[in-house]
XYZ file of N, CA and C in Angstrom:
531
model
N -98.560 6.755 -10.366
C -97.118 6.802 -9.602
C -96.949 5.850 -8.703
N -96.235 4.818 -8.608
C -95.900 3.823 -7.981
C -95.025 4.325 -6.448
N -95.198 3.441 -5.501
C -94.567 3.657 -4.255
C -93.021 3.969 -4.261
N -92.492 3.371 -4.948
C -91.120 3.546 -5.445
C -90.651 4.877 -5.781
N -91.606 5.256 -6.824
C -91.316 6.397 -7.368
C -91.642 7.682 -6.392
N -92.661 7.604 -5.697
C -93.045 8.668 -4.683
C -91.942 8.608 -3.654
N -91.466 7.442 -3.160
C -90.414 7.713 -2.229
C -89.096 8.351 -2.739
N -88.864 8.022 -3.913
C -87.512 8.548 -4.696
C -87.763 9.914 -4.668
N -88.952 10.582 -5.160
C -89.125 12.039 -5.097
C -89.082 12.458 -3.969
N -89.684 11.868 -2.702
C -89.861 12.473 -1.395
C -88.355 12.682 -1.027
N -87.373 11.889 -1.224
C -85.961 11.873 -0.845
C -85.112 12.855 -1.609
N -85.436 13.165 -2.785
C -84.373 13.701 -3.640
C -84.992 15.099 -4.046
N -84.036 16.044 -4.290
C -84.259 17.508 -4.672
C -83.605 17.555 -5.967
N -84.269 18.100 -6.913
C -83.747 18.367 -8.282
C -83.452 19.787 -8.564
N -82.196 19.990 -8.952
C -82.034 21.549 -9.423
C -82.298 21.693 -10.843
N -83.094 22.635 -11.088
C -83.341 22.750 -12.624
C -83.146 24.149 -12.942
N -82.466 24.667 -13.885
C -82.388 25.775 -14.331
C -82.663 25.761 -15.929
N -83.392 26.831 -16.426
C -83.885 26.841 -17.852
C -82.637 26.934 -18.576
N -82.454 25.899 -19.472
C -81.324 25.794 -20.492
C -80.033 25.366 -19.992
N -79.986 24.896 -18.605
C -78.850 24.381 -18.185
C -78.790 22.778 -18.078
N -77.817 22.293 -18.151
C -77.675 20.680 -18.326
C -78.201 20.233 -17.052
N -79.022 19.120 -17.045
C -79.462 18.600 -15.752
C -78.446 18.268 -14.791
N -78.632 18.447 -13.474
C -77.747 18.321 -12.358
C -77.822 16.857 -11.766
N -77.112 16.118 -11.168
C -77.204 15.133 -10.445
C -78.181 15.233 -9.303
N -79.063 14.413 -8.997
C -79.997 14.537 -7.741
C -79.120 14.813 -6.395
N -79.662 15.716 -5.479
C -79.111 15.691 -4.351
C -80.022 15.264 -3.307
N -79.430 14.430 -2.330
C -80.414 13.547 -1.425
C -80.336 14.380 -0.133
N -81.313 14.608 0.406
C -81.588 15.365 1.464
C -81.177 14.444 2.686
N -80.460 15.216 3.745
C -80.024 14.454 4.833
C -78.681 13.870 4.646
N -78.292 13.576 3.545
C -76.977 12.938 3.322
C -75.885 13.790 2.907
N -74.553 13.701 3.241
C -73.577 14.596 2.864
C -73.393 14.260 1.289
N -72.688 15.328 0.548
C -72.375 15.232 -0.910
C -70.949 14.745 -0.845
N -70.795 13.383 -1.256
C -69.531 12.810 -1.166
C -68.733 12.651 -2.476
N -69.339 13.267 -3.568
C -68.872 13.194 -4.905
C -67.323 13.458 -4.902
N -67.162 14.474 -4.279
C -65.840 15.238 -4.386
C -64.986 14.965 -3.135
N -65.469 14.081 -2.218
C -64.531 13.873 -1.111
C -63.533 12.872 -1.327
N -62.297 13.284 -0.740
C -61.128 12.325 -0.908
C -60.544 12.203 0.531
N -59.905 11.065 0.809
C -59.260 10.926 2.210
C -58.138 11.929 2.147
N -57.806 12.319 3.384
C -56.757 13.225 3.696
C -55.389 12.761 3.050
N -54.839 13.414 2.304
C -53.570 12.812 1.708
C -52.565 12.770 2.593
N -52.479 13.214 3.822
C -51.461 13.104 4.779
C -51.404 11.668 5.621
N -52.586 11.145 5.492
C -52.839 9.832 5.980
C -51.953 8.773 5.189
N -50.963 8.275 5.949
C -50.083 7.057 5.230
C -50.788 5.765 5.618
N -50.522 4.967 4.673
C -50.739 3.389 5.063
C -49.900 2.893 5.912
N -50.555 2.433 7.003
C -49.764 1.731 8.186
C -50.157 0.458 8.077
N -49.239 -0.734 8.362
C -49.278 -1.886 8.473
C -48.744 -2.639 9.391
N -49.119 -3.412 10.318
C -48.457 -4.174 11.526
C -48.814 -5.583 11.277
N -47.765 -6.300 11.161
C -47.808 -7.853 10.888
C -47.411 -8.656 12.188
N -46.806 -7.947 13.127
C -46.364 -8.602 14.376
C -45.102 -9.656 14.237
N -44.011 -9.229 13.452
C -42.916 -9.926 13.260
C -42.047 -9.969 14.431
N -41.613 -8.654 14.987
C -40.767 -8.825 16.261
C -40.917 -7.466 17.080
N -39.930 -7.254 17.909
C -39.945 -6.029 18.678
C -39.607 -4.939 17.709
N -38.709 -4.872 16.997
C -38.150 -3.835 15.979
C -39.484 -3.287 15.158
N -40.174 -4.141 14.625
C -41.231 -3.702 13.860
C -42.284 -3.167 14.598
N -42.502 -3.647 15.732
C -43.566 -3.004 16.816
C -43.019 -1.731 17.157
N -41.874 -1.460 17.595
C -41.279 0.089 17.850
C -41.591 0.825 16.683
N -40.995 0.307 15.510
C -41.237 1.443 14.273
C -42.609 1.744 13.999
N -43.544 0.681 14.184
C -44.955 0.890 14.133
C -45.520 1.872 15.031
N -45.092 1.741 16.133
C -45.667 2.684 17.354
C -45.072 4.175 16.890
N -43.939 4.297 16.410
C -43.366 5.680 16.013
C -44.311 6.220 14.864
N -44.565 5.325 13.750
C -45.203 5.803 12.712
C -46.659 6.163 13.152
N -47.331 5.552 13.923
C -48.552 5.751 14.382
C -48.630 7.059 15.151
N -47.656 7.407 16.057
C -47.451 8.573 16.803
C -47.359 9.762 15.623
N -46.595 9.674 14.777
C -46.442 10.575 14.020
C -47.572 10.942 13.169
N -48.292 9.737 12.627
C -49.461 10.006 11.931
C -50.565 10.858 12.635
N -50.697 10.369 13.995
C -51.860 10.963 14.990
C -51.324 12.301 15.068
N -50.119 12.709 15.250
C -49.790 14.223 15.417
C -50.003 14.986 14.232
N -49.757 14.426 12.909
C -49.815 15.079 11.706
C -51.343 15.278 11.556
N -52.366 14.577 12.169
C -53.654 14.506 11.882
C -54.396 15.276 13.027
N -53.475 15.964 13.808
C -54.103 16.681 14.991
C -54.849 15.644 16.249
N -54.567 14.519 16.074
C -55.153 13.579 16.881
C -54.364 12.864 18.115
N -53.236 13.626 18.267
C -52.067 12.698 19.091
C -52.732 12.453 20.559
N -53.821 13.354 21.075
C -54.256 13.151 22.404
C -55.533 12.306 22.202
N -56.049 11.644 21.191
C -57.264 11.171 20.956
C -57.161 9.650 21.047
N -57.049 9.212 22.063
C -56.878 7.651 22.407
C -57.620 6.920 21.703
N -58.978 6.992 21.593
C -59.939 6.028 20.806
C -59.525 6.265 19.179
N -59.391 7.542 18.678
C -58.956 7.588 17.450
C -57.679 6.935 16.799
N -56.699 6.988 17.684
C -55.560 6.235 17.420
C -55.597 4.762 17.609
N -56.346 4.304 18.450
C -56.766 2.806 18.864
C -57.533 2.322 17.404
N -58.351 3.097 16.907
C -59.150 2.627 15.652
C -58.251 2.547 14.457
N -57.274 3.591 14.402
C -56.315 3.633 13.322
C -55.321 2.367 13.465
N -55.077 2.170 14.548
C -54.066 0.901 15.030
C -54.979 -0.409 14.500
N -55.991 -0.516 14.872
C -56.831 -1.754 14.658
C -57.029 -1.938 13.207
N -57.252 -0.826 12.328
C -57.506 -0.974 10.748
C -56.016 -1.250 10.066
N -54.980 -1.061 10.817
C -53.672 -1.331 10.610
C -52.997 -2.924 10.603
N -53.800 -3.608 11.629
C -53.298 -4.826 11.829
C -53.426 -5.827 10.652
N -52.445 -6.730 10.580
C -52.640 -7.754 9.373
C -51.800 -9.062 9.755
N -52.194 -10.271 9.284
C -51.403 -11.436 9.596
C -51.696 -11.951 10.887
N -50.635 -12.236 11.459
C -50.668 -12.598 12.897
C -50.947 -11.662 13.983
N -50.450 -10.458 13.572
C -50.968 -9.471 14.553
C -52.380 -8.991 14.536
N -53.182 -9.292 13.378
C -54.479 -9.213 13.551
C -55.021 -10.068 14.013
N -54.752 -11.439 14.095
C -55.278 -12.428 14.869
C -54.921 -12.357 16.467
N -53.910 -11.855 16.749
C -53.502 -11.394 18.190
C -54.572 -10.370 18.573
N -54.589 -9.295 17.853
C -55.513 -7.997 18.132
C -56.839 -8.598 18.295
N -57.477 -9.285 17.337
C -58.871 -9.939 17.494
C -59.110 -10.687 18.810
N -58.097 -11.154 19.345
C -58.244 -11.766 20.474
C -58.109 -11.039 22.084
N -57.843 -9.575 21.726
C -57.898 -8.790 22.949
C -59.411 -8.259 23.178
N -59.364 -8.076 24.507
C -60.648 -7.457 25.057
C -61.057 -6.174 24.381
N -62.277 -5.546 24.421
C -62.760 -4.562 23.769
C -62.063 -3.255 24.550
N -61.764 -3.348 25.834
C -61.292 -2.224 26.425
C -59.927 -1.946 25.748
N -59.030 -3.064 25.690
C -57.708 -2.794 25.123
C -57.820 -2.385 23.799
N -58.458 -3.023 22.855
C -58.522 -2.775 21.473
C -59.132 -1.226 21.271
N -59.941 -0.657 22.144
C -60.425 0.635 22.087
C -59.510 1.774 22.793
N -58.555 1.591 23.333
C -57.522 2.333 23.903
C -56.134 2.406 23.494
N -55.599 3.264 22.877
C -54.287 3.420 22.339
C -53.365 3.249 23.534
N -53.568 3.736 24.704
C -52.512 3.503 25.703
C -52.617 2.033 26.258
N -53.635 1.397 26.318
C -53.701 -0.032 26.578
C -53.118 -0.974 25.580
N -53.432 -0.539 24.349
C -52.940 -1.242 23.184
C -51.543 -1.352 22.988
N -50.869 -0.078 23.090
C -49.543 0.132 23.183
C -48.831 -0.583 24.114
N -49.364 -0.574 25.319
C -48.674 -1.595 26.326
C -48.698 -2.988 25.933
N -49.856 -3.432 25.455
C -50.214 -4.938 25.137
C -49.101 -5.257 23.889
N -48.959 -4.384 23.015
C -48.073 -4.610 21.919
C -46.793 -4.809 22.412
N -46.254 -3.901 23.223
C -44.737 -4.019 23.723
C -44.621 -4.987 24.628
N -45.591 -5.581 25.218
C -45.549 -6.790 26.116
C -45.581 -8.131 25.210
N -46.274 -8.098 24.228
C -46.338 -9.248 23.353
C -45.190 -9.376 22.269
N -44.704 -8.276 21.877
C -43.614 -8.323 20.894
C -42.236 -7.808 21.553
N -42.122 -8.255 22.747
C -40.822 -7.919 23.344
C -39.648 -8.683 22.609
N -38.692 -8.111 23.153
C -37.349 -8.811 22.707
C -37.207 -10.388 22.867
N -36.761 -11.120 21.958
C -36.738 -12.462 22.192
C -35.019 -12.848 22.405
N -34.850 -13.846 23.295
C -33.318 -14.163 23.467
C -33.227 -15.707 23.424
N -32.417 -15.902 22.407
C -32.141 -17.382 22.156
C -31.128 -17.812 22.726
N -30.137 -17.132 22.994
C -28.725 -17.526 23.661
C -27.901 -17.938 22.917
N -27.831 -17.625 21.712
C -26.995 -18.005 20.487
C -25.440 -17.500 20.555
N -25.455 -16.139 21.120
C -23.971 -15.543 21.018
C -23.991 -14.665 22.407
N -22.576 -14.321 22.491
C -22.359 -13.322 23.725
C -23.030 -11.928 23.224
N -22.909 -11.558 22.091
C -23.389 -10.261 21.528
C -24.971 -10.211 21.847
N -25.687 -11.249 21.680
C -26.963 -11.335 21.820
C -27.479 -11.192 23.296
N -26.618 -11.925 23.963
C -26.607 -11.891 25.785
C -26.458 -10.398 26.125
N -25.232 -9.719 25.611
C -24.966 -8.414 26.034
C -26.287 -7.631 25.445
N -26.842 -7.533 24.495
C -27.894 -6.614 24.081
C -29.150 -7.180 24.871
N -29.354 -8.381 25.199
C -30.551 -8.527 26.239
C -30.356 -8.215 27.557
N -29.144 -8.345 28.119
C -29.020 -7.764 29.391
C -29.224 -6.444 29.599
N -28.666 -5.436 28.453
C -29.039 -4.129 28.319
C -30.368 -3.804 28.456
N -31.121 -4.443 27.308
C -32.695 -4.317 27.330
C -33.227 -4.493 28.645
N -33.116 -5.689 29.426
C -33.599 -5.900 30.597
C -33.332 -4.835 31.545
N -31.923 -4.446 31.683
C -31.603 -3.289 32.521
C -32.417 -1.903 32.279
N -32.489 -1.640 30.974
C -33.137 -0.470 30.781
C -34.618 -0.530 31.108
N -35.414 -1.550 30.969
C -36.695 -1.671 31.217
C -36.761 -1.584 32.827
N -35.866 -2.222 33.506
C -35.847 -2.005 35.025
C -35.747 -0.918 35.540
N -34.746 0.005 35.049
C -34.644 1.282 35.204
C -35.830 2.317 34.946
N -36.420 2.003 33.846
C -37.492 2.703 33.390
C -38.702 2.596 34.360
N -38.957 1.479 34.888
C -39.886 1.112 35.690
C -39.584 1.090 37.353
N -38.430 1.581 37.706
C -37.842 1.797 39.077
C -37.790 0.526 39.640
N -37.446 -0.526 38.963
C -37.285 -1.843 39.583
C -35.813 -2.634 39.375
N -34.862 -1.705 39.245
C -33.506 -2.265 39.082
C -33.131 -3.050 40.268
N -33.459 -2.613 41.357
C -33.029 -3.533 42.664
C -34.146 -4.524 42.979
N -35.088 -4.889 42.121
C -36.189 -6.050 42.395
C -35.868 -7.100 41.525
N -34.908 -8.120 42.134
C -34.707 -9.368 41.109
C -35.861 -10.100 40.822
N -36.842 -10.184 41.523
C -37.945 -11.004 41.128
C -38.740 -10.162 40.087
N -38.895 -8.887 39.943
C -39.388 -8.345 38.827
C -38.641 -8.452 37.637
N -37.247 -8.448 37.603
C -36.415 -8.497 36.478
C -36.395 -10.050 36.027
N -36.412 -10.879 36.952
C -36.474 -12.259 36.552
C -37.627 -12.596 35.846
N -38.865 -12.098 36.067
C -40.071 -12.187 35.513
C -40.066 -11.667 34.149
N -39.560 -10.463 33.944
C -39.385 -9.675 32.696
C -38.695 -10.534 31.596
N -37.396 -11.067 32.244
C -36.241 -11.557 31.509
C -36.946 -13.142 31.000
N -37.651 -13.669 32.030
C -38.068 -15.241 31.504
C -39.215 -15.212 30.533
N -39.830 -14.112 30.230
C -40.789 -14.012 29.394
C -40.101 -13.853 27.756
N -39.042 -13.546 27.948
C -38.151 -13.250 26.591
C -37.503 -14.484 26.084
N -37.272 -15.502 26.886
C -36.522 -16.663 26.571
C -37.197 -17.533 25.480
N -36.544 -18.089 24.557
C -36.817 -18.748 23.539
C -35.723 -19.704 23.015
N -36.154 -20.798 22.437
C -35.084 -21.902 22.008
C -34.239 -22.405 23.003
N -32.905 -22.385 22.794
C -31.997 -22.872 23.701
C -31.894 -22.285 25.019
N -32.191 -20.862 25.024
C -32.268 -20.007 26.053
C -33.374 -20.523 27.196
N -34.402 -20.892 26.429
C -35.567 -21.233 27.226
C -35.561 -22.658 27.847
N -34.866 -23.577 27.188
C -34.548 -24.851 27.547
C -33.508 -24.815 28.756
N -32.517 -23.933 28.658
C -31.483 -23.727 29.891
C -32.160 -23.079 31.032
N -33.112 -22.095 30.711
C -33.931 -21.435 32.012
C -34.918 -22.211 32.504
N -35.555 -23.202 31.878
C -36.292 -24.262 32.532
C -35.547 -25.287 33.288
N -34.271 -25.579 32.951
C -33.572 -26.557 33.822
C -32.869 -26.009 34.967
N -33.184 -24.826 35.278
C -32.671 -24.215 36.393
C -33.508 -24.515 37.783
N -33.136 -24.468 38.950
C -33.703 -24.724 40.209
C -34.724 -23.481 40.212
N -35.753 -23.738 40.470
C -36.945 -22.700 40.791
C -36.355 -21.456 41.716
N -35.719 -21.725 42.619
C -35.200 -20.585 43.477
C -34.106 -19.596 42.762
N -33.348 -20.343 41.703
C -32.488 -19.563 40.915
C -33.250 -18.640 40.018
N -34.328 -19.318 39.475
C -35.224 -18.836 38.428
C -35.768 -17.516 39.037
N -36.111 -17.459 40.097
C -36.835 -16.302 40.857
C -35.907 -14.996 41.043
N -34.594 -15.331 40.843
C -33.577 -14.319 41.330
C -32.916 -13.962 40.082
C-alpha cells in the first residue's frame, strides 16, 4: 500500500451496505457540496461606473439585495457583494481604494456617490436648472445651504467641458463664492 493510498483511506469514509450500489466517498471534515446551490434570491449585480444615475440605481439594487438576504445591517457582507459586482472602469476605480473603504459599505457608498456625482457641461438652461436643484438639495441635506464655500466646492467638482473652462476662467474670489 503506497503513501497516496494510505492518505486517501485516512481522509475518506466509505458507506457500504450489502447489495446496495456503491456510494461516492464522503470526505471527513469537508462539507458535502454536491447538492449545494446558490440562493436563488441573489440577483446578478454589475456596476460599470457610467454616471450618477447608474450609481444611484446600483445602490438601490444593492440595498434591496441585502434586505432580501437578511444582511441589510451587515456592512462587510454588503461591501463584499459590491466589490464582486464591479466591472470595467468602476472595477479599476474600486481597486485603487484603500482597504478600509473597500471593506465598508458605508464608506464605499459615500465614495461612490462622490466619484459618480452629477456632471455639469453647461450646454443648456434645462441642464443648468437641474444642476442648481441638485447642488441645492445636497446643501440642504448637509445643513450647508448658507455656506457658499461648501456649495462652491461641491459644484466645482461637477464641472466638465465648457462649464469647466468657464469656471476656471473666473477670478479665484468669485470661484470661492
